[in-house]
GROMACS .gro file of C-alpha atoms in nm:
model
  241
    1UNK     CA    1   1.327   1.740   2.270
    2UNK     CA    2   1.224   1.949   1.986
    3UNK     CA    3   0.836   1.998   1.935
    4UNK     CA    4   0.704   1.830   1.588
    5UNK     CA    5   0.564   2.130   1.369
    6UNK     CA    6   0.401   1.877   1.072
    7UNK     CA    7   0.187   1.588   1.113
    8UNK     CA    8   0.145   1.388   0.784
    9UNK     CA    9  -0.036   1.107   0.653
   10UNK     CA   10   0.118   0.852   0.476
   11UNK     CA   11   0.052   0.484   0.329
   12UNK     CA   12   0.370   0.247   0.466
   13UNK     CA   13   0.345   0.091   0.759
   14UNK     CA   14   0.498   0.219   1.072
   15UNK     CA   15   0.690   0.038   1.330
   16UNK     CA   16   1.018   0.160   1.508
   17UNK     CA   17   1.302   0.185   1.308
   18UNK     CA   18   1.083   0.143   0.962
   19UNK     CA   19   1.249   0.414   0.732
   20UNK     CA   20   0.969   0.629   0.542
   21UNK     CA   21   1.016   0.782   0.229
   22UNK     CA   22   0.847   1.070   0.120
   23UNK     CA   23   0.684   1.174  -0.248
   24UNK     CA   24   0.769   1.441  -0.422
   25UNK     CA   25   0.464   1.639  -0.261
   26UNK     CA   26   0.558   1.548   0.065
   27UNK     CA   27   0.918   1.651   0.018
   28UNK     CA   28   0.812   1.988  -0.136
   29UNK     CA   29   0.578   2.089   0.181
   30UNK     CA   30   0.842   1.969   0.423
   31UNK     CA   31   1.172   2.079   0.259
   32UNK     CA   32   1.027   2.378   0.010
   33UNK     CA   33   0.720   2.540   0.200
   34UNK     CA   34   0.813   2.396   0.581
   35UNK     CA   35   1.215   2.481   0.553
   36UNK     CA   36   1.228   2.117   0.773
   37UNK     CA   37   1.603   2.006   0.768
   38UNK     CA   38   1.779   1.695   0.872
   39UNK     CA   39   1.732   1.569   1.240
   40UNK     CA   40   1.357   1.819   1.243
   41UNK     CA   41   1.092   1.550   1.389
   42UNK     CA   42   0.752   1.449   1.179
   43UNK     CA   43   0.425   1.296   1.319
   44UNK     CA   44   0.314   1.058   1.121
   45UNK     CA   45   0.027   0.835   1.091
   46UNK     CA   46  -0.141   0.577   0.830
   47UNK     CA   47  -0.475   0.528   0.981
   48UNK     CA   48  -0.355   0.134   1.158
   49UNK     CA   49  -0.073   0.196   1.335
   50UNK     CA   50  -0.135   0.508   1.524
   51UNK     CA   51   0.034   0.779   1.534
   52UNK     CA   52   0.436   0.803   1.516
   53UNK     CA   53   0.720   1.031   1.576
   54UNK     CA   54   0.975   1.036   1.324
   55UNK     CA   55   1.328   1.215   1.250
   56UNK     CA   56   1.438   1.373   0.867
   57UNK     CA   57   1.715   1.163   0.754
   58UNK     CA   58   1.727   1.306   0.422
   59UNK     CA   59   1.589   1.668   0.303
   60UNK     CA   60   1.549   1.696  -0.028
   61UNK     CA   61   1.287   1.950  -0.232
   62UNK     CA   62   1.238   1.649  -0.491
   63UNK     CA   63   1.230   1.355  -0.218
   64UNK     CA   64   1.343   1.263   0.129
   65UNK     CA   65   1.336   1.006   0.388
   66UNK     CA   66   1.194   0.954   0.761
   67UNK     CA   67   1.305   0.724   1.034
   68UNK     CA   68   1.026   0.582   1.298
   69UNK     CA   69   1.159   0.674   1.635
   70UNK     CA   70   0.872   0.647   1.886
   71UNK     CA   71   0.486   0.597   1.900
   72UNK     CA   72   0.318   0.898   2.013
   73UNK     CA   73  -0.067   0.764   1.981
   74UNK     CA   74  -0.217   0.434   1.952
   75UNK     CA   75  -0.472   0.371   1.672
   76UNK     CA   76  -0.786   0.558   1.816
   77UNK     CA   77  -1.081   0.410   1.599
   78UNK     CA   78  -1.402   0.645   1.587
   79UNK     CA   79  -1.705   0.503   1.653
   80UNK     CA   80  -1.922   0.305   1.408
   81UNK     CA   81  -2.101   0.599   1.246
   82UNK     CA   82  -2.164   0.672   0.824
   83UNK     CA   83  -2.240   1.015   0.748
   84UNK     CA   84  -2.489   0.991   0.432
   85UNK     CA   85  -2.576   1.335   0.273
   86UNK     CA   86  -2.647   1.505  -0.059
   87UNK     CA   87  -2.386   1.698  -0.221
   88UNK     CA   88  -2.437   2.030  -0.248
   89UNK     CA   89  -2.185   2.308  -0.399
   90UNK     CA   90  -1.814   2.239  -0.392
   91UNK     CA   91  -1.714   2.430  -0.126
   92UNK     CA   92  -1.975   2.330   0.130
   93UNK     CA   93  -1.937   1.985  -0.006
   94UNK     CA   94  -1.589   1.982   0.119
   95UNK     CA   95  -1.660   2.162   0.443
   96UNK     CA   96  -1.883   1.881   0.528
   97UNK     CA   97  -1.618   1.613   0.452
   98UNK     CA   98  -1.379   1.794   0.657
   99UNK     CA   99  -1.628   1.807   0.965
  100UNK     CA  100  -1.713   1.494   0.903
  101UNK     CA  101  -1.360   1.364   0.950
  102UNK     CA  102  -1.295   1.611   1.248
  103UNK     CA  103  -1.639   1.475   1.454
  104UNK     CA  104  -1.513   1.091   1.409
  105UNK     CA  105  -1.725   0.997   1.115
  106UNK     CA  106  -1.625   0.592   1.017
  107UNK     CA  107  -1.736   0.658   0.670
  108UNK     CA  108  -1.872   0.941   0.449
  109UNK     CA  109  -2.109   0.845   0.193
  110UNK     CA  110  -2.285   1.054  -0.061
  111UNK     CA  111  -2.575   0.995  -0.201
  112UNK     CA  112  -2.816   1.141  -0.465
  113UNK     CA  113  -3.154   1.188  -0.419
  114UNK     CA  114  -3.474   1.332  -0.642
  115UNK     CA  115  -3.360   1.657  -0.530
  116UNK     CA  116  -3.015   1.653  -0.550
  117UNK     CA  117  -2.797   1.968  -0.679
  118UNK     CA  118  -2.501   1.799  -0.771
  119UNK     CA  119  -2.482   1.432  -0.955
  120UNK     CA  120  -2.132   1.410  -0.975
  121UNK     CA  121  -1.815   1.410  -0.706
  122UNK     CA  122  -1.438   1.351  -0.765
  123UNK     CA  123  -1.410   1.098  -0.496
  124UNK     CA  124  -1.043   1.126  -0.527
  125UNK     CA  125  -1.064   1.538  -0.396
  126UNK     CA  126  -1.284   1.484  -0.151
  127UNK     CA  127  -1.082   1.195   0.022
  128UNK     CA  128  -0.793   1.432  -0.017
  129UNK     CA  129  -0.971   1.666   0.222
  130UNK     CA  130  -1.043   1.397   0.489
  131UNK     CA  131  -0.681   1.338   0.520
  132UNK     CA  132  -0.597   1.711   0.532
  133UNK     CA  133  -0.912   1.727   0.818
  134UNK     CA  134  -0.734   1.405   0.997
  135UNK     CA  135  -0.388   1.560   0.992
  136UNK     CA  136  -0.526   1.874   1.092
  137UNK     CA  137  -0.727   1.755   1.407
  138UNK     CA  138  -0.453   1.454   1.557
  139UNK     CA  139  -0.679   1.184   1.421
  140UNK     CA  140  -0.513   0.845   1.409
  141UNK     CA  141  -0.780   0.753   1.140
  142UNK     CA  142  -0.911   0.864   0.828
  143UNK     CA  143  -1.254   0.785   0.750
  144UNK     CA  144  -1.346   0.686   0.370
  145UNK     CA  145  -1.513   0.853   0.120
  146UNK     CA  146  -1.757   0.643  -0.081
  147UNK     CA  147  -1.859   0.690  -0.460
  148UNK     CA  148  -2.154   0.845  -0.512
  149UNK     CA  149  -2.478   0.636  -0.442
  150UNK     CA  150  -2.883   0.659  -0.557
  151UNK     CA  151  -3.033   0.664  -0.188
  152UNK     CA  152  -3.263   0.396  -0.303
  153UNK     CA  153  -2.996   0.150  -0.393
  154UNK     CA  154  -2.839   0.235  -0.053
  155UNK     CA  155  -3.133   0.162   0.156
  156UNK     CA  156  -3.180  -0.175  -0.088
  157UNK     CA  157  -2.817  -0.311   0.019
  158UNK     CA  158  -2.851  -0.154   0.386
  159UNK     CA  159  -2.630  -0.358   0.639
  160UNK     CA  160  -2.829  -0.572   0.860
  161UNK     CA  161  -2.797  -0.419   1.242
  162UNK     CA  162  -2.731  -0.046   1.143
  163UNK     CA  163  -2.976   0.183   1.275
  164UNK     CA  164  -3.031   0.535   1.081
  165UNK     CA  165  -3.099   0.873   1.208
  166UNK     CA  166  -3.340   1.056   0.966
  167UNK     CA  167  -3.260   1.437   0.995
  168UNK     CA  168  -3.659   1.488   0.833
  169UNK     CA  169  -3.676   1.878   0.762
  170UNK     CA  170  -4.009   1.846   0.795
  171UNK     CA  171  -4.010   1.820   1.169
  172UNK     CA  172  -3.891   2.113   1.176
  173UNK     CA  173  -3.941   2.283   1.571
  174UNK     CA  174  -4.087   1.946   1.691
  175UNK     CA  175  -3.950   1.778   1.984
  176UNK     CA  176  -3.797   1.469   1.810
  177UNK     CA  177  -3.494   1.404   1.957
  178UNK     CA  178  -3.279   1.068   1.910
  179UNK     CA  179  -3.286   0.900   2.272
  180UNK     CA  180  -2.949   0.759   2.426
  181UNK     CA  181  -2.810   0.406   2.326
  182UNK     CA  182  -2.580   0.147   2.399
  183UNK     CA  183  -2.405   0.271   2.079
  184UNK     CA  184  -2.352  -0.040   1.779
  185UNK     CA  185  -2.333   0.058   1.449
  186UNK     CA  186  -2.517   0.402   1.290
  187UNK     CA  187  -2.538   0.599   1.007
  188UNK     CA  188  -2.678   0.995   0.981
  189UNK     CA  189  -2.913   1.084   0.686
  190UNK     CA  190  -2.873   1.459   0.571
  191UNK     CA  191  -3.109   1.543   0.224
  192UNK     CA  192  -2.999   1.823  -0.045
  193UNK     CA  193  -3.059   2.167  -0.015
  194UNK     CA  194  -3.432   2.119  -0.169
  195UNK     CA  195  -3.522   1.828   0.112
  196UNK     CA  196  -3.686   1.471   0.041
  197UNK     CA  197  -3.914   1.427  -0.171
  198UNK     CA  198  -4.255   1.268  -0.059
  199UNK     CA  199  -4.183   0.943  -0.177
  200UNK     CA  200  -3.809   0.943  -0.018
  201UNK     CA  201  -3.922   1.079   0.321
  202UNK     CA  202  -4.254   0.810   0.324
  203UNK     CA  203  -4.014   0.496   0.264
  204UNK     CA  204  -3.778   0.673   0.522
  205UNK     CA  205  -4.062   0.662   0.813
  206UNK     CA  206  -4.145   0.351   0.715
  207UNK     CA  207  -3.792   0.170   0.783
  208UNK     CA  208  -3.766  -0.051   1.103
  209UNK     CA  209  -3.457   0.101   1.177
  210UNK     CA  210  -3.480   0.454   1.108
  211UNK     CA  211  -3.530   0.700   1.419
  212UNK     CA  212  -3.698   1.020   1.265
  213UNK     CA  213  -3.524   1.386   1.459
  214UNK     CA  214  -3.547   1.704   1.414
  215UNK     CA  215  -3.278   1.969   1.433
  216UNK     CA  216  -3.428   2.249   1.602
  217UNK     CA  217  -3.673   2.520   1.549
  218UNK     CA  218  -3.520   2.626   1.231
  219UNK     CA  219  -3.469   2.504   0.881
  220UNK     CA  220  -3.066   2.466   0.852
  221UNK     CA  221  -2.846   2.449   0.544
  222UNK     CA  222  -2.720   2.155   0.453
  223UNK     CA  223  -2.367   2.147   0.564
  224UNK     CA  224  -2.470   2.322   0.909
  225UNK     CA  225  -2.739   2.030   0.969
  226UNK     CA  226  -2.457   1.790   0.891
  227UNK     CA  227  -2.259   1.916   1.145
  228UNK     CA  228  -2.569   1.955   1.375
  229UNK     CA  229  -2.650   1.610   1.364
  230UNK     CA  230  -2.297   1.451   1.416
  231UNK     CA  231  -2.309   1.726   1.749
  232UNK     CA  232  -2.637   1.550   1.867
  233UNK     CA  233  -2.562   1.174   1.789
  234UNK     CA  234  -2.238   1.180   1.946
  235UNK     CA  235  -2.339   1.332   2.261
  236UNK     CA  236  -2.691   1.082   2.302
  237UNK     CA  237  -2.458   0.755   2.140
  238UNK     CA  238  -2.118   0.817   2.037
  239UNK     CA  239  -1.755   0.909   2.198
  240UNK     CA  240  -1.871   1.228   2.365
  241UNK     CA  241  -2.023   1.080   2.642
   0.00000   0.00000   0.00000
């Protein structure tokens, strides 16, 4: 059986036999940049029904058509983790969603914060790179991207039951480490490039369901902390046990 070469996200649903057909974009990459022809196979996936392989019925630059042959992956659902952070410039912002998506991030929230860099983000671009990170790494799932959110009126509207992990640069080469758990539902606080500010990091400490960590015995940028502290949560509480 010939080897798939593309893996693609797409919207329909998939089931066997369902017929898929693609958009223009998808038709270009496949047909135009790809050189896929009639009877090539295609993984596909929606983030619900898993992951499927799927045959070129029709090969056209401007459109074409897929048919569902055979699940390849069931729906593999990462665990129940946000990643909240600060943008910061657009490249690193989008190397963060990307990692973000690879780890098994649930949902990627940004946030502003008194010393935030950037106040705005095309939520639109940056979901387009979790999908490209979820095709890339055999995800089944692709985690959302939120709007951008004041970390104040996050922590007002916080869901009842989710714990946080507060990566506080201020603990800098202390021993705070987050402690193993039975798991549940998490989110990961990184701040902006400039930190929190007093206020932020004193109403921080002071939540009931914040666990304070540091990351090390250096200060770390803010899209290597990110990736830091998805490293260290999943191995104490996530799917890398």
């Amino acid at each position: 059986m010939k080897q798939a070469k593309v893996r693609l996200y797409v919207e329909q649903a998939l089931g066997e036999g369902q017929t898929i057909p693609l958009t223009k974009e998808q038709a270009h990459y496949l047909f135009g940049v790809m050189r896929m022809a009639a009877g090539d196979p295609v993984l596909l996936f929606n983030g619900r029904d898993g992951e499927w392989r799927c045959c070129v019925t029709i090969a056209n630059k401007r459109n074409g058509e897929l048919l569902c042959e055979v699940q390849t992956k069931p729906l593999q659902m990462p665990p129940d983790l946000w990643l909240c952070f600060a943008p910061i410039k657009k490249a690193r912002t989008d190397f963060i969603v990307e990692k973000a998506a690879e780890m098994g991030a649930a949902r990627i929230v940004p946030i502003s914060t008194d010393f935030t860099n950037s106040e705005r983000i095309r939520q639109d671009r940056l979901q387009a790179h979790a999908v490209e990170a979820a095709e890339q790494c055999g995800g089944t799932y692709v985690p959302e991207v939120a709007e951008l959110i004041r970390l104040e009126r996050l922590l007002a509207d916080w869901p009842e039951g989710r714990q946080l992990m507060f990566c506080d640069e201020s603990e800098v080469g202390s021993a705070k480490r987050l402690a193993a758990t039975d798991g549940g539902s998490w989110a990961i606080l990184i701040g902006p490039e400039g930190g929190f500010s007093e206020s932020e990091r004193a109403r921080l400490r002071a939540l009931p369901f914040a666990h304070v960590v540091s990351l090390g015995p250096r200060i770390l940028r803010a899209d290597t902390a990110a990736v830091a502290a998805m490293t260290l949560w999943q191995q104490a509480v996530g799917d890398w046990q």
